[in-house]
Coordinates of C-alpha atoms in Angstrom, one line a residue:
X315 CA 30.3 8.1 3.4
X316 CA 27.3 6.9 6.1
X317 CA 25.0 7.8 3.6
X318 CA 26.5 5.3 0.6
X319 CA 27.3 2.5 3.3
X320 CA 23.5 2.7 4.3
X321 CA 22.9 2.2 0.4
X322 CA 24.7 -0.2 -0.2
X323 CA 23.0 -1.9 2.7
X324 CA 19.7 -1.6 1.4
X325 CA 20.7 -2.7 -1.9
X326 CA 22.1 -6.0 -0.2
X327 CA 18.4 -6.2 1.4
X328 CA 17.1 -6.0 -2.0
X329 CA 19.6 -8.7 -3.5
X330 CA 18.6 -11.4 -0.5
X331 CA 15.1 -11.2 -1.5
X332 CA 16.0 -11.7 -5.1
X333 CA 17.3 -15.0 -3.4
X334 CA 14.4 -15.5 -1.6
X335 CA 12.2 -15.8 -4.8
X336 CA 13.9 -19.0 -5.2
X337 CA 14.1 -20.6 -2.1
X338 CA 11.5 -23.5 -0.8
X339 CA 8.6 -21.7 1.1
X340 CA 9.2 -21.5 4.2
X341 CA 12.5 -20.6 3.6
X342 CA 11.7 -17.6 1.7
X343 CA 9.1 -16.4 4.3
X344 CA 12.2 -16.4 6.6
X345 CA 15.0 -14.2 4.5
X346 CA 11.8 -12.3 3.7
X347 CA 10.9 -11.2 8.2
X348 CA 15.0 -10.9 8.1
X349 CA 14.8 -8.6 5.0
X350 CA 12.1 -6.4 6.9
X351 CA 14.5 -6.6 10.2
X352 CA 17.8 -5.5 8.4
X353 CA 15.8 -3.0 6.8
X354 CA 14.8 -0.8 9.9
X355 CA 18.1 -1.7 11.4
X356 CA 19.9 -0.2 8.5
X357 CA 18.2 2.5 9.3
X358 CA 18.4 2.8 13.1
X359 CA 22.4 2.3 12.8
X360 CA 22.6 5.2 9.7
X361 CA 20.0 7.8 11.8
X362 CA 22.3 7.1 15.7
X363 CA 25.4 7.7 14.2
X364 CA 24.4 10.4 11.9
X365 CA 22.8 12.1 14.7
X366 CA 25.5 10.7 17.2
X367 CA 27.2 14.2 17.6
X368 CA 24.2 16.3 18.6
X369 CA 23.1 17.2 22.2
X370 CA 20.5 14.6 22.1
X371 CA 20.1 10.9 21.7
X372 CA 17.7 9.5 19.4
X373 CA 16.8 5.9 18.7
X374 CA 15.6 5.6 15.2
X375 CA 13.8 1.7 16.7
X376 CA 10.6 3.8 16.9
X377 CA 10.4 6.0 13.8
X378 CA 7.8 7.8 15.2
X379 CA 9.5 8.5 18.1
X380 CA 12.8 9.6 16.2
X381 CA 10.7 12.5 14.2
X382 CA 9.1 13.7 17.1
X383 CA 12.4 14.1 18.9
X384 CA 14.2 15.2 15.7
X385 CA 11.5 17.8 15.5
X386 CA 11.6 18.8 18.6
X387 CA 15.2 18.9 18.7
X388 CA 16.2 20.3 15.5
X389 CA 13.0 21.5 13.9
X390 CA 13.7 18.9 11.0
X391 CA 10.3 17.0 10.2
X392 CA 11.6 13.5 8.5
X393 CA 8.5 12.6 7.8
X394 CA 8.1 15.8 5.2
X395 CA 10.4 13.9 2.9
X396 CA 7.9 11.4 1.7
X397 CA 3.7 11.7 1.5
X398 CA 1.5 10.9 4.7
X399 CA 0.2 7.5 3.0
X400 CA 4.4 6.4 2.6
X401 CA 4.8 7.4 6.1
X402 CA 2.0 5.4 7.7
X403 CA 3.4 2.8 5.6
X404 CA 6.6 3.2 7.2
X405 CA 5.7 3.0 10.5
X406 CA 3.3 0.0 10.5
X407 CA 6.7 -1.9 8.8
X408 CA 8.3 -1.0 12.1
X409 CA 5.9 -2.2 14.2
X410 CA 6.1 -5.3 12.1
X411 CA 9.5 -5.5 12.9
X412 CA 8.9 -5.1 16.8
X413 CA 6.7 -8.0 16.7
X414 CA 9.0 -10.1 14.5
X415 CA 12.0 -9.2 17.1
X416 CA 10.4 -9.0 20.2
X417 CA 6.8 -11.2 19.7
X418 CA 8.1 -14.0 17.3
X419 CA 5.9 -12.1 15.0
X420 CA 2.9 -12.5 16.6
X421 CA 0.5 -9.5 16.7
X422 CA -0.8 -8.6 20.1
X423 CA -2.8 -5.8 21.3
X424 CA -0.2 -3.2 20.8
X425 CA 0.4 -3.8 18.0
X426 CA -3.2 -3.3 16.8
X427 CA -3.5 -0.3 19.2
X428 CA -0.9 1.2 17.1
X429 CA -1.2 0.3 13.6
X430 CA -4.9 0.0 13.5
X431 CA -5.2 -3.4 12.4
X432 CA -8.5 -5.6 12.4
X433 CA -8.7 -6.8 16.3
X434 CA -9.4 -9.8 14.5
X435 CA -5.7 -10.5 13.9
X436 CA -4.9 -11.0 17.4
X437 CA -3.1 -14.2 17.9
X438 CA -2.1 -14.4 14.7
X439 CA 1.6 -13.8 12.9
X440 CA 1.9 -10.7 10.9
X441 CA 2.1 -11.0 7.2
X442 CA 5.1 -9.6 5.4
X443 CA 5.4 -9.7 1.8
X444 CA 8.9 -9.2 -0.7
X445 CA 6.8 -5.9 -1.6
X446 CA 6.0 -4.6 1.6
X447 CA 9.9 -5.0 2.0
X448 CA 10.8 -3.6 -1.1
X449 CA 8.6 -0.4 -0.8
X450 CA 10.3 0.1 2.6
X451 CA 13.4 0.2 1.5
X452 CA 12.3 2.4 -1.6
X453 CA 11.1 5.0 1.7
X454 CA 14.1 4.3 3.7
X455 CA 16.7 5.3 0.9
X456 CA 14.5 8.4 0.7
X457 CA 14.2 9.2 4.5
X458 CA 17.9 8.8 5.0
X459 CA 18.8 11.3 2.7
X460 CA 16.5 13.7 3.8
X461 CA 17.8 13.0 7.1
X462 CA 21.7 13.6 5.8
X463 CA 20.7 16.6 4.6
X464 CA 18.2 17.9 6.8
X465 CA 20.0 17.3 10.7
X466 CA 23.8 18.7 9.8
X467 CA 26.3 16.4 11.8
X468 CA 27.9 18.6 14.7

């Protein structure tokens, strides 16, 4: 059942931007940062509570951080479920979505630190695109279900 709530989720993600391809600008840039935000917290709520029985806690905020402890944990790699390029991917979108929720989207020296962006771009607000969204969502769908099948719910 978690599995085709968190679907359905993402296909609602997908359905705003269609929206947002006709909204005014700056409009559009908005539903666009909140598509990228109810993406990765789709998929934090989906990974807690699927993993909300076992003898751990993970946060799934950090997606890094969830597949270390999940490997440590379990022995389940969730980042074997897509390629390394997907996965870097991933986790650059989730530091997008720290700065969007924590920096008003402005990337600071963390942010470069981790993702490897041009120092240049300090100061400035992170770019997010309907298909850096989209593609995220494509990775999420398949992460969750590795993650449904891989960690069994105690």
């Amino acid at each position: 059942n978690s599995l085709q709530i968190v679907n359905a989720n993402f296909d609602l993600i997908l359905r705003a931007l269609d929206l947002a391809q006709a909204a005014a600008a700056d409009l559009a840039a908005k539903l666009i940062d909140n598509a990228l935000e109810d993406a990765v917290s789709c998929f934090d709520g989906f990974g807690r509570e699927h993993c909300a029985m076992q003898p751990f806690k993970v946060s799934f905020q950090s997606i890094d951080a969830a597949k270390d402890k999940l490997l440590r944990e379990t022995g389940f790699d969730l980042a074997a479920a897509i390629d390394a390029n997907a996965w870097r991917f991933v986790t650059v979108q989730f530091q997008k979505r720290h700065l969007l929720a924590h920096k008003l989207g402005v990337i600071d020296a963390d942010y470069v630190s981790k993702t490897g962006c041009a120092a240049s771009l300090l100061g400035r607000k992170v770019t997010i695109t309907d298909g850096d969204v989209r593609t995220l969502v494509t990775h999420l769908k398949t992460l969750a279900e590795a993650l449904y099948h891989g960690v069994p719910r105690i």
